[in-house]
Amino acid sequence: MSLLKIKLSFSGGIELLFDNIKQKSVEIPSSINPPNSTTMKDLISWMKDNLLKERPELFMSGDTVRPGILVLINDSDWELEGELEYEIKDGDDIVFISTLHGG
Amino acid sequence: MGRLCVICDKERAIIKRPKTGQKLCKECFYYVFETEIHNAIIDNKLFKKGDRIAIAASGGKDSTVLAHVMKLLNERYQYGLELFLLSVDEGITGYRDDSLETVKRNQQQYELPLKIISYSELYGWSMDQIVKEVGLKNNCTFCGVFRRQALDRGAVILNVDHIVTGHNADDIAETVLMNILRGDIARLQRCTEICTTGDGCIRRSKPFKYTYEKEIVMYAYFKKLDYFSTECIYSPNSYRGHARTFLKDLESVRPSAIIDIIHSGEAFEIKKEVKLPTQGVCKRCGYMSSNELCKACVLLEGLNRGLPK
């Protein structure tokens, strides 16, 4: 099975759940859930199992990210990209920003 | 997924606006975002030429975007305002000291004068000391009451006419919910007002009243604005946090929920027979108060006497 190399970024306070790392390049299987291609939905649960350090309830709600966490795929609002159904491509740049922290 | 901006029909859309569902490109998003705030300012006649305005700046996303947008609109539309940054130092090690560094960078970036006013100098107590005394139960009450006064006192020192705060539509909707849940009719009335003035007290307004948090965060992200985002170490589980989660859940089902709740807050009418507390002034410090002593003086008295442990 081939691997997809992608870049993940965390800001707005959500990095605290990921060992305080702001950016990380990771390799994920191109088909986490064979025979289907890896989607955002697969990625989010993969992140929970492989990267998340604490309090999963602050990152996820059901099978998606918790409301109030913004997601950008290649600098575009994921709501324009199909959200959970988006199929990850090699080289994708995915950003998670929490809006839940004080202003 | 080919999709062009619905306004210019040229560039690729990068954001779906929560309020309208419109798909916009970066430049059109900036324009719409800034113009809506300008319209809120003009429609509500928030400022007059020559006004001296303090921007309440915490270093967080909302006030950082507010400082950026206020400076930009003041220049673009020639409001003729004199702008200042006003920050409160609550004295919280590992939180406010870091966020104040962000404010100091903003001061450089935006070239605005900055005044920092601290709880220690105003009240003789920092939040670190207060938490040591009262624990983690009611500490947010102290902080909230003290901050409100601190901003007013800082504004007097700066000799400004007006304070603007970064409260956004999500914050206001949250406050409406909290005031309904607590049955706080007097606050429910005031919390949706875009501009408030107490007796002899400095005007306060919220230019982001109609601005969604999502758009503020996206704007800060695309503009690469420098902001600070760590949760206060003393507020792990506040009442507001629950209201916020509830509101975000509603928004994910129906994005208009936020504006709808603000509208509901505005639509509540209080029967004429209902007696609301009348505003007077505190006998001790002269700050506006509906009781003999203002809340800050009552809290301070408790602290200075030493609360029963």
Tab-separated table of C-alpha atoms in Angstrom:
chain	number	residue	atom	x	y	z
A	1	MET	CA	0.000	0.000	0.000
A	2	SER	CA	1.351	3.431	-0.866
A	3	LEU	CA	1.778	6.283	1.543
A	4	LEU	CA	0.635	9.887	1.298
A	5	LYS	CA	2.913	12.540	2.642
A	6	ILE	CA	0.964	15.473	4.066
A	7	LYS	CA	1.579	18.469	6.262
A	8	LEU	CA	-0.551	19.141	9.340
A	9	SER	CA	-0.637	22.473	11.163
A	10	PHE	CA	-2.257	23.357	14.470
A	11	SER	CA	-3.049	26.777	15.861
A	12	GLY	CA	-5.471	28.811	17.932
A	13	GLY	CA	-4.781	26.648	20.982
A	14	ILE	CA	-5.495	23.220	19.477
A	15	GLU	CA	-1.746	22.531	19.316
A	16	LEU	CA	-1.937	21.968	23.077
A	17	LEU	CA	-3.726	18.684	22.394
A	18	PHE	CA	-0.945	17.622	20.028
A	19	ASP	CA	2.092	17.893	22.256
A	20	ASN	CA	2.265	21.621	21.558
A	21	ILE	CA	3.536	20.959	18.039
A	22	LYS	CA	2.495	23.597	15.514
A	23	GLN	CA	3.497	21.782	12.342
A	24	LYS	CA	4.155	18.197	11.482
A	25	SER	CA	4.771	16.256	8.292
A	26	VAL	CA	3.233	12.802	8.430
A	27	GLU	CA	2.873	9.801	6.152
A	28	ILE	CA	-0.492	8.101	6.114
A	29	PRO	CA	-1.714	5.072	4.173
A	30	SER	CA	-3.431	6.002	0.926
A	31	SER	CA	-6.224	3.655	1.886
A	32	ILE	CA	-6.777	3.553	5.621
A	33	ASN	CA	-10.102	1.911	5.015
A	34	PRO	CA	-9.574	-0.376	1.960
A	35	PRO	CA	-10.618	-0.407	-0.770
A	36	ASN	CA	-11.583	3.259	-0.376
A	37	SER	CA	-9.132	6.131	-0.683
A	38	THR	CA	-8.256	7.871	2.538
A	39	THR	CA	-10.657	10.705	3.308
A	40	MET	CA	-10.691	13.525	5.869
A	41	LYS	CA	-12.910	11.317	7.991
A	42	ASP	CA	-10.218	8.615	8.026
A	43	LEU	CA	-7.511	11.178	8.672
A	44	ILE	CA	-9.288	12.639	11.695
A	45	SER	CA	-9.674	9.265	13.350
A	46	TRP	CA	-6.093	8.349	12.365
A	47	MET	CA	-4.930	11.562	14.063
A	48	LYS	CA	-6.856	10.670	17.162
A	49	ASP	CA	-5.199	7.238	17.319
A	50	ASN	CA	-1.692	8.302	16.325
A	51	LEU	CA	-1.082	11.931	17.214
A	52	LEU	CA	-3.521	13.149	19.821
A	53	LYS	CA	-1.945	13.344	23.249
A	54	GLU	CA	-4.841	14.260	25.473
A	55	ARG	CA	-8.546	14.833	25.872
A	56	PRO	CA	-9.957	13.457	22.595
A	57	GLU	CA	-13.316	15.081	23.417
A	58	LEU	CA	-11.736	18.486	22.821
A	59	PHE	CA	-10.729	17.445	19.299
A	60	MET	CA	-13.514	15.181	18.127
A	61	SER	CA	-17.251	14.978	18.370
A	62	GLY	CA	-18.705	11.845	16.783
A	63	ASP	CA	-16.665	11.132	13.662
A	64	THR	CA	-15.755	14.742	12.912
A	65	VAL	CA	-13.873	17.571	14.568
A	66	ARG	CA	-15.575	19.330	17.413
A	67	PRO	CA	-17.723	22.295	16.349
A	68	GLY	CA	-15.638	25.449	16.689
A	69	ILE	CA	-12.520	23.914	15.138
A	70	LEU	CA	-11.871	25.333	11.670
A	71	VAL	CA	-10.235	23.170	9.036
A	72	LEU	CA	-8.458	24.383	5.921
A	73	ILE	CA	-7.328	22.140	3.097
A	74	ASN	CA	-4.625	23.747	0.960
A	75	ASP	CA	-5.619	27.157	2.344
A	76	SER	CA	-9.264	26.714	1.553
A	77	ASP	CA	-12.196	26.328	3.970
A	78	TRP	CA	-12.903	22.590	4.142
A	79	GLU	CA	-16.628	23.368	3.903
A	80	LEU	CA	-15.867	24.067	0.231
A	81	GLU	CA	-13.888	20.869	-0.201
A	82	GLY	CA	-16.435	18.271	0.836
A	83	GLU	CA	-15.484	18.168	4.540
A	84	LEU	CA	-15.305	14.537	5.739
A	85	GLU	CA	-15.641	13.106	2.229
A	86	TYR	CA	-12.609	14.953	0.847
A	87	GLU	CA	-10.046	12.452	-0.476
A	88	ILE	CA	-6.540	13.222	0.762
A	89	LYS	CA	-3.882	13.734	-1.894
A	90	ASP	CA	-0.139	13.502	-1.633
A	91	GLY	CA	1.317	16.858	-0.623
A	92	ASP	CA	-1.895	18.213	0.954
A	93	ASP	CA	-1.528	20.925	3.512
A	94	ILE	CA	-4.150	20.651	6.251
A	95	VAL	CA	-4.643	23.240	8.980
A	96	PHE	CA	-6.670	22.918	12.178
A	97	ILE	CA	-7.504	26.138	14.045
A	98	SER	CA	-9.419	26.282	17.286
A	99	THR	CA	-11.791	29.220	17.654
A	100	LEU	CA	-12.707	28.158	21.159
A	101	HIS	CA	-9.947	30.026	22.912
A	102	GLY	CA	-10.355	33.441	24.460
A	103	GLY	CA	-10.042	36.599	22.484
B	1	MET	CA	-14.437	21.005	-7.012
B	2	GLY	CA	-14.234	23.991	-9.303
B	3	ARG	CA	-15.835	26.991	-7.688
B	4	LEU	CA	-15.362	30.618	-8.312
B	5	CYS	CA	-16.031	33.501	-5.974
B	6	VAL	CA	-19.702	34.533	-6.208
B	7	ILE	CA	-18.766	38.218	-6.150
B	8	CYS	CA	-15.913	38.647	-8.633
B	9	ASP	CA	-16.534	35.415	-10.563
B	10	LYS	CA	-12.788	35.296	-11.286
B	11	GLU	CA	-10.814	33.952	-8.362
B	12	ARG	CA	-11.120	30.609	-6.601
B	13	ALA	CA	-13.370	30.714	-3.521
B	14	ILE	CA	-11.545	29.969	-0.268
B	15	ILE	CA	-14.210	30.523	2.364
B	16	LYS	CA	-17.848	29.719	2.874
B	17	ARG	CA	-19.357	32.531	4.906
B	18	PRO	CA	-21.298	31.142	7.854
B	19	LYS	CA	-23.787	33.996	7.874
B	20	THR	CA	-24.815	33.825	4.229
B	21	GLY	CA	-23.384	30.616	2.793
B	22	GLN	CA	-21.640	32.733	0.101
B	23	LYS	CA	-18.447	31.301	-1.360
B	24	LEU	CA	-15.815	34.010	-1.606
B	25	CYS	CA	-12.236	34.450	-2.749
B	26	LYS	CA	-9.661	35.962	-0.427
B	27	GLU	CA	-9.813	39.557	-1.662
B	28	CYS	CA	-13.618	39.666	-1.819
B	29	PHE	CA	-13.786	38.109	1.660
B	30	TYR	CA	-11.505	40.842	3.049
B	31	TYR	CA	-13.618	43.484	1.373
B	32	VAL	CA	-16.941	42.111	2.617
B	33	PHE	CA	-15.595	41.497	6.126
B	34	GLU	CA	-14.173	45.010	6.493
B	35	THR	CA	-17.162	46.699	4.847
B	36	GLU	CA	-19.695	45.005	7.131
B	37	ILE	CA	-17.802	46.332	10.132
B	38	HIS	CA	-17.635	49.778	8.568
B	39	ASN	CA	-21.396	49.645	7.967
B	40	ALA	CA	-22.049	48.620	11.579
B	41	ILE	CA	-19.968	51.611	12.702
B	42	ILE	CA	-21.715	54.068	10.371
B	43	ASP	CA	-25.292	52.773	10.760
B	44	ASN	CA	-25.005	52.968	14.533
B	45	LYS	CA	-23.091	56.270	14.508
B	46	LEU	CA	-20.532	54.836	16.886
B	47	PHE	CA	-17.913	57.581	16.470
B	48	LYS	CA	-17.531	61.278	15.671
B	49	LYS	CA	-14.605	62.942	14.005
B	50	GLY	CA	-11.895	63.727	16.525
B	51	ASP	CA	-12.978	61.059	19.036
B	52	ARG	CA	-10.227	59.498	21.103
B	53	ILE	CA	-10.809	55.754	21.134
B	54	ALA	CA	-9.203	53.066	23.263
B	55	ILE	CA	-9.117	49.589	21.745
B	56	ALA	CA	-9.309	47.054	24.565
B	57	ALA	CA	-6.449	44.770	23.608
B	58	SER	CA	-5.756	41.389	25.171
B	59	GLY	CA	-3.456	40.001	22.499
B	60	GLY	CA	-6.122	37.419	21.598
B	61	LYS	CA	-7.638	36.948	18.147
B	62	ASP	CA	-10.624	39.266	18.476
B	63	SER	CA	-8.809	42.301	19.811
B	64	THR	CA	-5.881	41.788	17.454
B	65	VAL	CA	-8.206	41.760	14.444
B	66	LEU	CA	-10.116	44.705	15.951
B	67	ALA	CA	-6.953	46.808	16.244
B	68	HIS	CA	-6.006	45.937	12.671
B	69	VAL	CA	-9.466	46.706	11.265
B	70	MET	CA	-9.979	49.897	13.301
B	71	LYS	CA	-6.700	51.292	12.044
B	72	LEU	CA	-7.475	50.275	8.476
B	73	LEU	CA	-11.031	51.681	8.446
B	74	ASN	CA	-9.939	54.881	10.193
B	75	GLU	CA	-7.508	55.484	7.335
B	76	ARG	CA	-9.670	54.185	4.498
B	77	TYR	CA	-12.800	56.153	5.414
B	78	GLN	CA	-11.131	59.033	7.225
B	79	TYR	CA	-13.056	58.674	10.466
B	80	GLY	CA	-10.586	61.112	11.999
B	81	LEU	CA	-10.195	59.029	15.174
B	82	GLU	CA	-7.257	59.026	17.497
B	83	LEU	CA	-6.645	55.371	18.409
B	84	PHE	CA	-4.992	53.874	21.491
B	85	LEU	CA	-4.409	50.344	22.729
B	86	LEU	CA	-5.514	49.687	26.300
B	87	SER	CA	-4.537	46.464	28.041
B	88	VAL	CA	-5.292	45.117	31.453
B	89	ASP	CA	-2.648	43.151	33.295
B	90	GLU	CA	-4.546	40.870	35.647
B	91	GLY	CA	-1.310	39.473	37.033
B	92	ILE	CA	-1.585	35.881	35.825
B	93	THR	CA	1.842	34.342	35.417
B	94	GLY	CA	2.191	32.123	32.369
B	95	TYR	CA	-0.853	33.636	30.695
B	96	ARG	CA	-1.226	37.370	30.738
B	97	ASP	CA	2.493	38.062	30.799
B	98	ASP	CA	2.799	36.122	27.517
B	99	SER	CA	-0.250	37.668	25.898
B	100	LEU	CA	0.958	41.169	26.842
B	101	GLU	CA	4.080	40.452	24.802
B	102	THR	CA	1.735	39.974	21.826
B	103	VAL	CA	0.075	43.313	22.579
B	104	LYS	CA	3.483	44.981	22.677
B	105	ARG	CA	4.280	43.539	19.255
B	106	ASN	CA	0.899	44.793	18.002
B	107	GLN	CA	1.785	48.225	19.314
B	108	GLN	CA	4.855	48.194	17.062
B	109	GLN	CA	3.039	46.692	14.087
B	110	TYR	CA	0.128	49.130	14.217
B	111	GLU	CA	2.068	52.100	15.590
B	112	LEU	CA	-0.532	52.882	18.230
B	113	PRO	CA	0.190	54.174	21.729
B	114	LEU	CA	-0.288	51.512	24.408
B	115	LYS	CA	-1.358	51.813	28.042
B	116	ILE	CA	-1.175	48.801	30.340
B	117	ILE	CA	-3.062	49.013	33.600
B	118	SER	CA	-2.603	46.365	36.264
B	119	TYR	CA	-4.813	44.901	38.973
B	120	SER	CA	-1.903	45.249	41.380
B	121	GLU	CA	-1.684	49.010	40.954
B	122	LEU	CA	-5.472	49.504	40.939
B	123	TYR	CA	-6.564	47.090	43.634
B	124	GLY	CA	-3.408	45.999	45.425
B	125	TRP	CA	-4.100	42.397	44.408
B	126	SER	CA	-2.972	40.412	41.363
B	127	MET	CA	-5.087	37.484	40.139
B	128	ASP	CA	-2.296	35.119	41.213
B	129	GLN	CA	-2.633	36.459	44.768
B	130	ILE	CA	-6.451	36.376	44.611
B	131	VAL	CA	-6.463	32.741	43.506
B	132	LYS	CA	-4.114	31.902	46.366
B	133	GLU	CA	-6.674	33.468	48.709
B	134	VAL	CA	-10.020	32.331	47.253
B	135	GLY	CA	-9.097	29.208	45.269
B	136	LEU	CA	-10.411	28.312	41.842
B	137	LYS	CA	-14.102	28.603	42.485
B	138	ASN	CA	-15.139	32.228	42.217
B	139	ASN	CA	-11.925	33.626	40.834
B	140	CYS	CA	-13.501	34.405	37.438
B	141	THR	CA	-16.064	36.629	39.182
B	142	PHE	CA	-13.266	38.721	40.677
B	143	CYS	CA	-11.481	38.911	37.382
B	144	GLY	CA	-14.572	39.921	35.388
B	145	VAL	CA	-15.676	42.624	37.829
B	146	PHE	CA	-12.165	43.999	38.175
B	147	ARG	CA	-11.493	44.026	34.433
B	148	ARG	CA	-14.559	46.075	33.611
B	149	GLN	CA	-13.541	48.771	36.058
B	150	ALA	CA	-9.899	48.549	35.083
B	151	LEU	CA	-10.746	49.351	31.462
B	152	ASP	CA	-12.800	52.358	32.538
B	153	ARG	CA	-10.021	53.621	34.779
B	154	GLY	CA	-7.446	53.084	32.057
B	155	ALA	CA	-9.693	55.022	29.695
B	156	VAL	CA	-9.803	57.947	32.156
B	157	ILE	CA	-6.010	57.940	32.345
B	158	LEU	CA	-5.790	57.970	28.534
B	159	ASN	CA	-8.471	60.665	28.459
B	160	VAL	CA	-10.453	58.838	25.772
B	161	ASP	CA	-14.150	59.235	24.927
B	162	HIS	CA	-14.850	55.700	24.059
B	163	ILE	CA	-13.693	52.088	24.470
B	164	VAL	CA	-14.149	49.527	21.715
B	165	THR	CA	-14.004	45.839	22.544
B	166	GLY	CA	-13.579	42.769	20.363
B	167	HIS	CA	-16.827	41.067	21.437
B	168	ASN	CA	-18.103	39.228	18.385
B	169	ALA	CA	-21.498	37.837	17.359
B	170	ASP	CA	-20.716	34.461	18.939
B	171	ASP	CA	-19.784	36.118	22.258
B	172	ILE	CA	-22.984	38.138	22.283
B	173	ALA	CA	-25.177	35.145	21.415
B	174	GLU	CA	-23.457	33.248	24.229
B	175	THR	CA	-24.162	36.075	26.664
B	176	VAL	CA	-27.820	36.194	25.592
B	177	LEU	CA	-28.104	32.472	26.364
B	178	MET	CA	-26.381	32.867	29.731
B	179	ASN	CA	-28.576	35.786	30.743
B	180	ILE	CA	-31.698	33.839	29.812
B	181	LEU	CA	-30.487	30.791	31.744
B	182	ARG	CA	-29.793	32.970	34.780
B	183	GLY	CA	-32.951	35.028	34.442
B	184	ASP	CA	-30.881	38.198	34.422
B	185	ILE	CA	-33.331	40.550	32.753
B	186	ALA	CA	-31.352	43.742	33.260
B	187	ARG	CA	-28.272	42.302	31.590
B	188	LEU	CA	-30.307	40.625	28.865
B	189	GLN	CA	-31.519	44.094	27.892
B	190	ARG	CA	-28.051	45.586	27.771
B	191	CYS	CA	-26.012	42.746	26.330
B	192	THR	CA	-27.251	43.054	22.763
B	193	GLU	CA	-26.704	46.801	22.539
B	194	ILE	CA	-23.896	47.705	20.182
B	195	CYS	CA	-23.070	50.774	22.273
B	196	THR	CA	-23.652	51.317	25.987
B	197	THR	CA	-23.166	54.331	28.197
B	198	GLY	CA	-23.538	54.398	31.925
B	199	ASP	CA	-24.014	57.597	33.920
B	200	GLY	CA	-20.853	59.641	33.735
B	201	CYS	CA	-19.181	56.603	32.352
B	202	ILE	CA	-17.221	56.091	29.193
B	203	ARG	CA	-19.026	54.822	26.101
B	204	ARG	CA	-18.323	51.264	25.077
B	205	SER	CA	-19.041	49.649	21.803
B	206	LYS	CA	-18.707	46.414	19.947
B	207	PRO	CA	-17.950	46.957	16.249
B	208	PHE	CA	-17.902	43.137	15.811
B	209	LYS	CA	-21.496	42.713	17.049
B	210	TYR	CA	-22.505	41.147	13.726
B	211	THR	CA	-19.163	39.526	12.936
B	212	TYR	CA	-18.894	35.757	13.235
B	213	GLU	CA	-15.983	34.280	15.106
B	214	LYS	CA	-15.229	31.955	12.210
B	215	GLU	CA	-14.683	34.940	9.931
B	216	ILE	CA	-12.497	36.728	12.488
B	217	VAL	CA	-10.286	33.663	12.802
B	218	MET	CA	-10.143	33.127	9.024
B	219	TYR	CA	-9.314	36.793	8.505
B	220	ALA	CA	-6.503	36.612	11.067
B	221	TYR	CA	-5.247	33.418	9.446
B	222	PHE	CA	-5.172	34.711	5.874
B	223	LYS	CA	-3.753	38.096	6.920
B	224	LYS	CA	-1.206	36.298	9.112
B	225	LEU	CA	-2.009	38.513	12.075
B	226	ASP	CA	-0.008	37.871	15.202
B	227	TYR	CA	-2.244	36.765	18.074
B	228	PHE	CA	-2.033	34.830	21.282
B	229	SER	CA	-4.226	31.821	21.946
B	230	THR	CA	-3.812	30.082	25.238
B	231	GLU	CA	-6.736	29.507	27.534
B	232	CYS	CA	-6.503	31.294	30.846
B	233	ILE	CA	-4.969	28.890	33.340
B	234	TYR	CA	-7.601	29.772	35.940
B	235	SER	CA	-10.763	29.111	33.933
B	236	PRO	CA	-10.893	25.449	33.014
B	237	ASN	CA	-14.612	24.909	33.331
B	238	SER	CA	-16.579	28.107	33.364
B	239	TYR	CA	-20.318	28.411	32.833
B	240	ARG	CA	-19.573	30.329	29.667
B	241	GLY	CA	-17.661	27.330	28.337
B	242	HIS	CA	-20.810	25.217	28.442
B	243	ALA	CA	-22.886	27.929	26.781
B	244	ARG	CA	-20.188	28.154	24.102
B	245	THR	CA	-20.194	24.425	23.367
B	246	PHE	CA	-23.973	24.470	23.100
B	247	LEU	CA	-23.879	27.456	20.738
B	248	LYS	CA	-21.206	25.852	18.533
B	249	ASP	CA	-23.307	22.685	18.315
B	250	LEU	CA	-26.294	24.759	17.209
B	251	GLU	CA	-24.166	26.633	14.689
B	252	SER	CA	-22.940	23.412	13.133
B	253	VAL	CA	-26.551	22.422	12.438
B	254	ARG	CA	-27.707	25.885	11.397
B	255	PRO	CA	-25.141	28.671	10.977
B	256	SER	CA	-27.739	31.431	11.290
B	257	ALA	CA	-28.353	30.341	14.910
B	258	ILE	CA	-25.872	32.939	16.152
B	259	ILE	CA	-27.538	35.926	14.536
B	260	ASP	CA	-30.961	34.454	15.371
B	261	ILE	CA	-30.107	34.303	19.082
B	262	ILE	CA	-28.867	37.911	19.068
B	263	HIS	CA	-32.126	38.858	17.384
B	264	SER	CA	-34.106	36.955	20.035
B	265	GLY	CA	-32.200	38.817	22.740
B	266	GLU	CA	-33.123	42.125	21.143
B	267	ALA	CA	-36.752	41.130	20.741
B	268	PHE	CA	-37.391	40.418	24.412
B	269	GLU	CA	-39.563	43.113	25.876
B	270	ILE	CA	-39.880	43.721	29.550
B	271	LYS	CA	-43.308	44.519	30.916
B	272	LYS	CA	-43.609	48.035	32.244
B	273	GLU	CA	-44.511	46.735	35.715
B	274	VAL	CA	-41.173	44.953	36.082
B	275	LYS	CA	-38.880	46.977	38.275
B	276	LEU	CA	-35.272	47.075	37.122
B	277	PRO	CA	-32.476	48.058	39.477
B	278	THR	CA	-31.653	51.748	39.201
B	279	GLN	CA	-28.105	52.785	38.502
B	280	GLY	CA	-26.439	54.887	41.141
B	281	VAL	CA	-22.853	55.348	42.176
B	282	CYS	CA	-20.718	53.469	44.652
B	283	LYS	CA	-20.424	55.314	47.980
B	284	ARG	CA	-16.820	54.324	48.330
B	285	CYS	CA	-15.215	54.703	44.913
B	286	GLY	CA	-17.778	56.579	42.834
B	287	TYR	CA	-18.031	53.914	40.140
B	288	MET	CA	-21.499	53.203	38.737
B	289	SER	CA	-23.393	50.710	40.845
B	290	SER	CA	-26.948	49.590	41.533
B	291	ASN	CA	-26.129	49.047	45.211
B	292	GLU	CA	-24.552	51.214	47.886
B	293	LEU	CA	-21.174	49.679	47.201
B	294	CYS	CA	-20.084	48.525	43.760
B	295	LYS	CA	-19.248	44.884	43.205
B	296	ALA	CA	-15.514	45.553	43.031
B	297	CYS	CA	-15.521	47.304	46.425
B	298	VAL	CA	-17.531	44.468	47.994
B	299	LEU	CA	-15.112	41.888	46.610
B	300	LEU	CA	-12.100	43.932	47.690
B	301	GLU	CA	-13.460	44.340	51.186
B	302	GLY	CA	-13.762	40.569	51.459
B	303	LEU	CA	-10.220	40.089	50.193
B	304	ASN	CA	-8.714	42.697	52.471
B	305	ARG	CA	-10.510	41.355	55.524
B	306	GLY	CA	-9.477	37.830	54.747
B	307	LEU	CA	-12.308	35.561	53.711
B	308	PRO	CA	-13.362	32.766	56.016
B	309	LYS	CA	-11.451	29.767	54.804
